[in-house]
CSV table of C-alpha atoms and ligand atoms in Angstrom, one decimal:
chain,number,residue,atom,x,y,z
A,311,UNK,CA,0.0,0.0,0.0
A,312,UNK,CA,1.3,3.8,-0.5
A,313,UNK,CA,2.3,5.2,2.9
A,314,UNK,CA,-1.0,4.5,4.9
A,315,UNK,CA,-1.6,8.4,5.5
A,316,UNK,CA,-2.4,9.0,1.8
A,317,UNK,CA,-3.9,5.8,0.3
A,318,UNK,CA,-5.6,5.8,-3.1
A,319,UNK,CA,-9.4,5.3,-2.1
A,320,UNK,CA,-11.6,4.8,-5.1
A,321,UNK,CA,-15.4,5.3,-4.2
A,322,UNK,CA,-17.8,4.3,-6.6
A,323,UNK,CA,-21.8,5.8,-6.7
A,324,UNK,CA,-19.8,8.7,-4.9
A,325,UNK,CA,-22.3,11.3,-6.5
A,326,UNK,CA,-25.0,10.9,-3.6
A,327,UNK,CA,-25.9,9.4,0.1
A,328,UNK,CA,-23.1,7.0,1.3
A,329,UNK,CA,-20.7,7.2,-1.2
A,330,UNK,CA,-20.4,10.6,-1.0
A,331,UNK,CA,-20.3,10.3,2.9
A,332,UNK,CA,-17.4,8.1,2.7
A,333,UNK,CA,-15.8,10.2,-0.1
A,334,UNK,CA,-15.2,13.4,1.7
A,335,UNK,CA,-14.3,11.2,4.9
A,336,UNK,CA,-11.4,9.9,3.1
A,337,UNK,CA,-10.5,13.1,1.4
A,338,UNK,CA,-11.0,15.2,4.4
A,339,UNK,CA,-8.7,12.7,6.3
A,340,UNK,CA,-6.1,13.3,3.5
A,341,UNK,CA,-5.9,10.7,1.0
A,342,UNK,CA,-6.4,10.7,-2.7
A,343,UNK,CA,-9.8,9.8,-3.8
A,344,UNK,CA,-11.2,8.6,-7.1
A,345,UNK,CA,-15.3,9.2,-7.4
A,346,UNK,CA,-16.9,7.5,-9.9
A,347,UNK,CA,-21.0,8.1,-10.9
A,348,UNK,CA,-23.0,8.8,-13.6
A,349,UNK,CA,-23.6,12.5,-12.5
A,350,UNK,CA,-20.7,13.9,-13.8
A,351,UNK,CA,-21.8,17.8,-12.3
A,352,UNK,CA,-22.4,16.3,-8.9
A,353,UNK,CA,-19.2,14.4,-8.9
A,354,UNK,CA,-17.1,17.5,-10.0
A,355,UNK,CA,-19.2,19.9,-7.4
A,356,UNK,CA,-17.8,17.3,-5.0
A,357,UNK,CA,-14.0,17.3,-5.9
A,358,UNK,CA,-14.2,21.6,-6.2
A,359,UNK,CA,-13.7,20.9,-2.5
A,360,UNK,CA,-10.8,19.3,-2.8
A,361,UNK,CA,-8.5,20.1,-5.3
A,362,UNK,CA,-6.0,17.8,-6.6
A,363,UNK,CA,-6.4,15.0,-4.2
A,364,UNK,CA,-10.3,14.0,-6.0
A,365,UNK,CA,-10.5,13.2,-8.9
A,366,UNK,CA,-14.2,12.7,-10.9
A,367,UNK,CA,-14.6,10.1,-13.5
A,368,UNK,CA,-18.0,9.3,-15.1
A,369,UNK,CA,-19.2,5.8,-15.9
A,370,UNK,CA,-21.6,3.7,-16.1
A,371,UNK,CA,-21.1,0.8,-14.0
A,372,UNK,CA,-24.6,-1.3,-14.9
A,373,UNK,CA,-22.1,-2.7,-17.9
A,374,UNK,CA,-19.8,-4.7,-16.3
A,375,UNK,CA,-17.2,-4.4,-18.8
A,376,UNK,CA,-16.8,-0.8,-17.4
A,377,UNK,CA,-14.8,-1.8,-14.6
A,378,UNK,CA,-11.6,-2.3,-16.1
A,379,UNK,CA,-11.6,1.2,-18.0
A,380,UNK,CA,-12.5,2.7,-14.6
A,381,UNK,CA,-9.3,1.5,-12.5
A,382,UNK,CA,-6.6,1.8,-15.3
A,383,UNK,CA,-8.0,5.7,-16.0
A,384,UNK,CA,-8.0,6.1,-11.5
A,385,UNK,CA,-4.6,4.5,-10.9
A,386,UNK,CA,-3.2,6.4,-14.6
A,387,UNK,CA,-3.3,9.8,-11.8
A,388,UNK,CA,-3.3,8.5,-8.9
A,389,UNK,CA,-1.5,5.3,-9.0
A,390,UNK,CA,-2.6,2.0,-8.2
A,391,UNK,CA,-6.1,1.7,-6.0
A,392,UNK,CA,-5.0,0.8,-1.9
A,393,UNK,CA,-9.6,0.7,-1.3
A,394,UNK,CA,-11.7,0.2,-3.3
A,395,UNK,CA,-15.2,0.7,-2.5
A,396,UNK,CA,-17.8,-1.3,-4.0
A,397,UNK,CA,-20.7,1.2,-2.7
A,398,UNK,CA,-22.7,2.2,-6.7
A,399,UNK,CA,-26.2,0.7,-6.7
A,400,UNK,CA,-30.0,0.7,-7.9
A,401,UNK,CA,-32.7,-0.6,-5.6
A,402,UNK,CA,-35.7,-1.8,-7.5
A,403,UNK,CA,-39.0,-1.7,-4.6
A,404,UNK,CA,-42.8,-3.4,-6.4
A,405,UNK,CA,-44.5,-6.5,-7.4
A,406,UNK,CA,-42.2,-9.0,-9.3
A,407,UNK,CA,-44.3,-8.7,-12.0
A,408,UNK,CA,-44.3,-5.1,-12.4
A,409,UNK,CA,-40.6,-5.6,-12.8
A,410,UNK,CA,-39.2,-5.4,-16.5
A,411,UNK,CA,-36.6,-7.9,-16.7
A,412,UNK,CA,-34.6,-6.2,-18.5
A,413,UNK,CA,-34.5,-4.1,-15.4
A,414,UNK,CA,-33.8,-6.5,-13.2
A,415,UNK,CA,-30.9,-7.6,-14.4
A,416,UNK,CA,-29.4,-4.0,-14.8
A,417,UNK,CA,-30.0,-4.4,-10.9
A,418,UNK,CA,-27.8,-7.6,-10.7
A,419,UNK,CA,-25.0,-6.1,-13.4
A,420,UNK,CA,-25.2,-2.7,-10.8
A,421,UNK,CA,-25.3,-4.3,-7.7
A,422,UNK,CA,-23.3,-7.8,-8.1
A,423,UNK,CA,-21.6,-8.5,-11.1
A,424,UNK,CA,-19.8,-5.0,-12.0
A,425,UNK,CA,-18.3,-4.6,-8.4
A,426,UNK,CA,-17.0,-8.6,-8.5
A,427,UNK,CA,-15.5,-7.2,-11.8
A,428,UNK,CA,-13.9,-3.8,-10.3
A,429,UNK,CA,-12.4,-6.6,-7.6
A,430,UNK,CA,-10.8,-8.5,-10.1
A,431,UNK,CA,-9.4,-5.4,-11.8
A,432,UNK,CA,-7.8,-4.4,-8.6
A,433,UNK,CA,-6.7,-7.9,-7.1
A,434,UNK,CA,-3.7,-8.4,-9.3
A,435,UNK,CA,-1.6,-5.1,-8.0
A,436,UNK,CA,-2.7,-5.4,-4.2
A,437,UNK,CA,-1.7,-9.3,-4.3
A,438,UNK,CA,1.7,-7.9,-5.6
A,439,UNK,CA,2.2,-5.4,-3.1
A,440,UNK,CA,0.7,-7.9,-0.4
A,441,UNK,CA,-1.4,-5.0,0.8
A,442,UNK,CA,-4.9,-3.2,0.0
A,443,UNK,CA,-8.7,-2.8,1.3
A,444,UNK,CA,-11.9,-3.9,-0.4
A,445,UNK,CA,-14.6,-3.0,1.1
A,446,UNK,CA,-18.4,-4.3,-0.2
A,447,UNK,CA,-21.4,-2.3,0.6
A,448,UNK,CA,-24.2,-5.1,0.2
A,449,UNK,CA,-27.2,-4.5,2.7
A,450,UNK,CA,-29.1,-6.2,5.1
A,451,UNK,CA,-31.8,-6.9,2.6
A,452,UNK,CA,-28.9,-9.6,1.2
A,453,UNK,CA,-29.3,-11.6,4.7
A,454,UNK,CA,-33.1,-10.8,5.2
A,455,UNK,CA,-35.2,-11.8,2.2
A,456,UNK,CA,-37.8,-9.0,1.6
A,457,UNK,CA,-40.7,-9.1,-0.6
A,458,UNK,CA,-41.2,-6.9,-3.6
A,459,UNK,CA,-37.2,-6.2,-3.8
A,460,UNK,CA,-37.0,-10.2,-5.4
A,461,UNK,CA,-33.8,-8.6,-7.6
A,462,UNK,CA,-32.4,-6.2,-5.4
A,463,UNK,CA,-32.3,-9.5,-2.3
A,464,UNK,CA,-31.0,-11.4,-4.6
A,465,UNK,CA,-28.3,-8.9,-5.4
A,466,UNK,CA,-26.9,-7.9,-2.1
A,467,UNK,CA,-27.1,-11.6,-0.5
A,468,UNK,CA,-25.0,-12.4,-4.0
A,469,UNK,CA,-22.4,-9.7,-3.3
A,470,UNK,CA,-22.3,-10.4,0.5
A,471,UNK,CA,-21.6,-14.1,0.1
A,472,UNK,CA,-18.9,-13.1,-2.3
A,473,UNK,CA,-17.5,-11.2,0.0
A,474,UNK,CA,-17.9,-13.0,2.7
A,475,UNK,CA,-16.1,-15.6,0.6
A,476,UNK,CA,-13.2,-13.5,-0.7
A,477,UNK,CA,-12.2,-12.5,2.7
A,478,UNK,CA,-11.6,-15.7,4.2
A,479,UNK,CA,-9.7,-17.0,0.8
A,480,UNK,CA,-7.6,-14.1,1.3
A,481,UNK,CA,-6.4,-14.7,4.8
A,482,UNK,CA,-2.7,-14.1,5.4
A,483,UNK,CA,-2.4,-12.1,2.4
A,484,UNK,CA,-2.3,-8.6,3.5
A,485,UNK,CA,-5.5,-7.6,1.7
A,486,UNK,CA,-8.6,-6.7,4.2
A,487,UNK,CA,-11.8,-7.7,2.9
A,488,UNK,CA,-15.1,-5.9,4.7
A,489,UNK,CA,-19.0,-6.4,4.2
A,490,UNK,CA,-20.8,-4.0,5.1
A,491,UNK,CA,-25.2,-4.3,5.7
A,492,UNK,CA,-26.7,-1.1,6.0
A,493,UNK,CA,-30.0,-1.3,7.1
A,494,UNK,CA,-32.4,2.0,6.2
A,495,UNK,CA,-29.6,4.9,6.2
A,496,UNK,CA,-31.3,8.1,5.2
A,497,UNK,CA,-30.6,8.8,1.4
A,498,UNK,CA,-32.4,9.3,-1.7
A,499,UNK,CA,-32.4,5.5,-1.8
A,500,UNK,CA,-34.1,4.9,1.4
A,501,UNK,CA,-36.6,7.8,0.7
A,502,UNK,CA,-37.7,6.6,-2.6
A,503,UNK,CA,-38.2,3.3,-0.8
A,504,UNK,CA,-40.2,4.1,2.2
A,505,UNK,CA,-42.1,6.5,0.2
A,506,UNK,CA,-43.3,3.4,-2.3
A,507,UNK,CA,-44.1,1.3,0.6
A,508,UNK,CA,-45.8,4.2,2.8
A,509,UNK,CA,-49.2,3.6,0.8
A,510,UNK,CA,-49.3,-0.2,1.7
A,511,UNK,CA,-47.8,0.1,5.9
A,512,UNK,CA,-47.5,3.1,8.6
A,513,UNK,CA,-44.8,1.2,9.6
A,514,UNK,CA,-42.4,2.1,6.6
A,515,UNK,CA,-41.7,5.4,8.3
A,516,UNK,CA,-41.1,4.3,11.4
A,517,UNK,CA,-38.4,1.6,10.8
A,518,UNK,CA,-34.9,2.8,12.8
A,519,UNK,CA,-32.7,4.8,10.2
A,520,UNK,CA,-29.4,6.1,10.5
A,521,UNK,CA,-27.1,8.6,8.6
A,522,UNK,CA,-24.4,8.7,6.3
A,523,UNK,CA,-21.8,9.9,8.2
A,524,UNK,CA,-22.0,7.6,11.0
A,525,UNK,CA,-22.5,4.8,8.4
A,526,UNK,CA,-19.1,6.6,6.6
A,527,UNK,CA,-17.1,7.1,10.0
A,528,UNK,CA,-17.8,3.2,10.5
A,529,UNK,CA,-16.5,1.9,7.8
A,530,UNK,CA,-13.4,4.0,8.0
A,531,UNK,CA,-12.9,2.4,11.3
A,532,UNK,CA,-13.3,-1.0,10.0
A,533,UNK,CA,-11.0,-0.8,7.1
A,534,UNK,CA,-8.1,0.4,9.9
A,535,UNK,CA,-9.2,-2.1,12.4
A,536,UNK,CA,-9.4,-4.8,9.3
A,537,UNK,CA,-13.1,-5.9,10.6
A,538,UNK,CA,-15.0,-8.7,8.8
A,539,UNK,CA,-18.3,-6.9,8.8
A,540,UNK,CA,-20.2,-3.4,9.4
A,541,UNK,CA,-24.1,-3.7,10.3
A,542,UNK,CA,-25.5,-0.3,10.7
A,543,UNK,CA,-28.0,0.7,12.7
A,544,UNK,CA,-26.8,-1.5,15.5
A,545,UNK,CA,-30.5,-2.9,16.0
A,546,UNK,CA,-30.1,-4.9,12.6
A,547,UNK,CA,-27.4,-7.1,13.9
A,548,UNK,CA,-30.0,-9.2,15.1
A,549,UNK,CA,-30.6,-10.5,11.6
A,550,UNK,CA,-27.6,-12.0,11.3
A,551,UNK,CA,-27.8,-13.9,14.5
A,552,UNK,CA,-31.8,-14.9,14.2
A,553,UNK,CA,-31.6,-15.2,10.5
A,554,UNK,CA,-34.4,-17.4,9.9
A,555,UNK,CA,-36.7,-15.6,12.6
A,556,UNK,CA,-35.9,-12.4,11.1
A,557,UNK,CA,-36.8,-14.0,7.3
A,558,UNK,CA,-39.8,-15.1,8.4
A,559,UNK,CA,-41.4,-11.8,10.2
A,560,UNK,CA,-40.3,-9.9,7.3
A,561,UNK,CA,-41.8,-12.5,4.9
A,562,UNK,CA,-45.0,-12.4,7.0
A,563,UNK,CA,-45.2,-8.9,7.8
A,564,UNK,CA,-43.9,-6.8,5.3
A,565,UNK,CA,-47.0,-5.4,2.4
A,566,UNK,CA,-46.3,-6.9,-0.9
A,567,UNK,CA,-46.3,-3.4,-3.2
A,568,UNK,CA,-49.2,-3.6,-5.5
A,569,UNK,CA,-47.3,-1.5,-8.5
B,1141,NAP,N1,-29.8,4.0,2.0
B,1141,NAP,C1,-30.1,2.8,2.5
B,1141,NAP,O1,-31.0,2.7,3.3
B,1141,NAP,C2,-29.3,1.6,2.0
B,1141,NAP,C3,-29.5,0.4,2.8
B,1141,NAP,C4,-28.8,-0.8,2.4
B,1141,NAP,C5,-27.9,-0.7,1.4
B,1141,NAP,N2,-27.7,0.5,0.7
B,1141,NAP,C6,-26.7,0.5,-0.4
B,1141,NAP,O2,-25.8,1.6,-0.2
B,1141,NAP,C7,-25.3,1.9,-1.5
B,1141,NAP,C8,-25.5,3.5,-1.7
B,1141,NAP,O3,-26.9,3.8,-1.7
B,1141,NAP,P1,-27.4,5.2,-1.2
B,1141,NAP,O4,-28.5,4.9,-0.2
B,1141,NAP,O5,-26.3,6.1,-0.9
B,1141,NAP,O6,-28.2,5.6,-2.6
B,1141,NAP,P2,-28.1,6.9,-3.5
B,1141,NAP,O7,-28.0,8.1,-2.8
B,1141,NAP,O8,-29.3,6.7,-4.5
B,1141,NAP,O9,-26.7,6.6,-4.3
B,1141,NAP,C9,-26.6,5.6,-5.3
B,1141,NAP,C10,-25.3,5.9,-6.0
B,1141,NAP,O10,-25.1,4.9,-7.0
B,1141,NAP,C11,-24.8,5.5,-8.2
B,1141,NAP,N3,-25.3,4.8,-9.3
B,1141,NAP,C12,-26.5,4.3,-9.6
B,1141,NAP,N4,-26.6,3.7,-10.8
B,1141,NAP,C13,-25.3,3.8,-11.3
B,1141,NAP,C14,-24.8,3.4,-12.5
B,1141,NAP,N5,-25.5,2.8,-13.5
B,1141,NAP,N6,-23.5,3.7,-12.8
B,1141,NAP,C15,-22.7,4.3,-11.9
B,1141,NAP,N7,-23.2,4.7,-10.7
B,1141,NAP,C16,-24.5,4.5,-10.4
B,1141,NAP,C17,-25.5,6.9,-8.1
B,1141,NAP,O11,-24.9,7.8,-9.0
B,1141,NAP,P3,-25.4,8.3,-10.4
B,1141,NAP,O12,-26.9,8.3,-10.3
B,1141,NAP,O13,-24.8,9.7,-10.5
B,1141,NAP,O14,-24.9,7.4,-11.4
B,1141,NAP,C18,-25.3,7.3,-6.7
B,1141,NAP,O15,-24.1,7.9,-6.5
B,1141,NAP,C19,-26.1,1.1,-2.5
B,1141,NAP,O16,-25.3,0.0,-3.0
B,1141,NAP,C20,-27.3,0.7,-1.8
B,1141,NAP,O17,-27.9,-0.5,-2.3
B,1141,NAP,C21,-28.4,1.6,1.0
């Protein structure tokens, strides 16, 4: 890794909500940070505030084959990428069949095939330095199974599981691997989310949230402290350790979206 005080952190979906929490942590805390979206503007408003240790670069990261362009044009300024964080994604909330496949699979490219293909662009040069950070930001949606998000479950469990997987083959190698589950973190996301399901529960609103930058200061933490796993709020820990109960109360309890 580059000396550990000024590491190249490459954020991608860094244009809004936790990306762009954990990008101006990173920058603020003085390393070099790549930001990578499709909102080229917002990504550019966010790097005016730090001038010439962000750098913007727009993509599209639903076409997997992105991913490789992405690291060779971040590391061609800033060298090679020390963390990489896997944070870009969609959330698709309704009734499976009001789903267009075709955008449900965009979710899966988004959300689980395009960041195992950013992780394979980046592997080779952290293996050789025996050092580096990859941090996955799945949710807790991946361990709970929820209805009406049939892609977007299927998406984060995929991408926790790899990761899950990918730090325990990479034991002893000098490369940290963390998962992280957010549960509701207030964010354009969440909002679009709870305002979908409002119409079918009262309860939508009143589901514990938490914020970005606590969410962003976590993660931080975990990458230094090399920690398997972040699960933010606190409360939603307990999925992990009542899996099943959890599964079933959500699958019982939670309104099926009508549209
Ligand atoms: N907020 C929550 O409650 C919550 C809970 C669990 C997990 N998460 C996860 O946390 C991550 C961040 O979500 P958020 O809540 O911060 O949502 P957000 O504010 O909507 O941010 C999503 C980010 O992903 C980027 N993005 C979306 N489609 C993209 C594409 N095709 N190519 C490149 N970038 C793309 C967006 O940038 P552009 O639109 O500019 O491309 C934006 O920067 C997501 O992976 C989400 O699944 C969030």
């Amino acid at each position: 890794m580059s000396k550990p005080d000024r590491r190249h952190v490459l954020v991608t979906g860094a244009s809004s909500g936790i990306g762009e929490a954990l990008a101006r942590d990173y920058a603020r805390a003085g390393h070099r940070v790549t930001v990578v979206a499709r909102r080229l503007d917002l990504l550019e408003a966010l790097a005016a505030g730090f001038p010439g240790t962000m750098q913007p670069l727009r993509a599209d990261l639903s076409e997997p084959s992105n991913a490789e362009e992405v690291v060779t044009r971040a590391a061609a300024t800033f060298g090679p990428v020390d963390v990489l964080l896997n944070n870009a994604g969609a959330q698709i909330v309704g009734a499976f069949e009001g789903v267009a496949p075709e955008d449900g699979e965009m979710t899966l490219r988004l959300n689980l095939l395009t960041p195992l293909r950013l992780i394979h662009a980046v592997l080779p040069a952290m293996r050789a330095r025996g050092a580096g950070a990859i941090v996955n930001i799945a949710s807790v949606a991946g361990l709970v199974p929820t209805p009406g998000m049939a892609h977007y479950c299927a998406s984060k469990a995929g991408l926790a599981f790899a990761s899950e997987s990918l730090r325990s083959e990479l034991r002893g190698s000098g490369i940290v691997v963390v998962t992280v589950y957010p549960g509701p973190v207030e964010t354009a996301m969440m909002r679009a989310a709870v305002d979908k399901l409002k119409s079918e529960t009262t309860l939508a609103d009143r589901m514990p949230a938490g914020d970005v930058d606590t969410l962003s200061a976590l993660v931080r933490a975990a990458v230094t402290r090399r920690q398997a796993r972040v699960i933010y709020p606190k409360v939603y820990g307990a999925t992990r350790w009542f899996g099943p109960m959890a599964a079933a109360i959500t699958g019982r309890f939670t309104p099926v979206p009508t549209t």
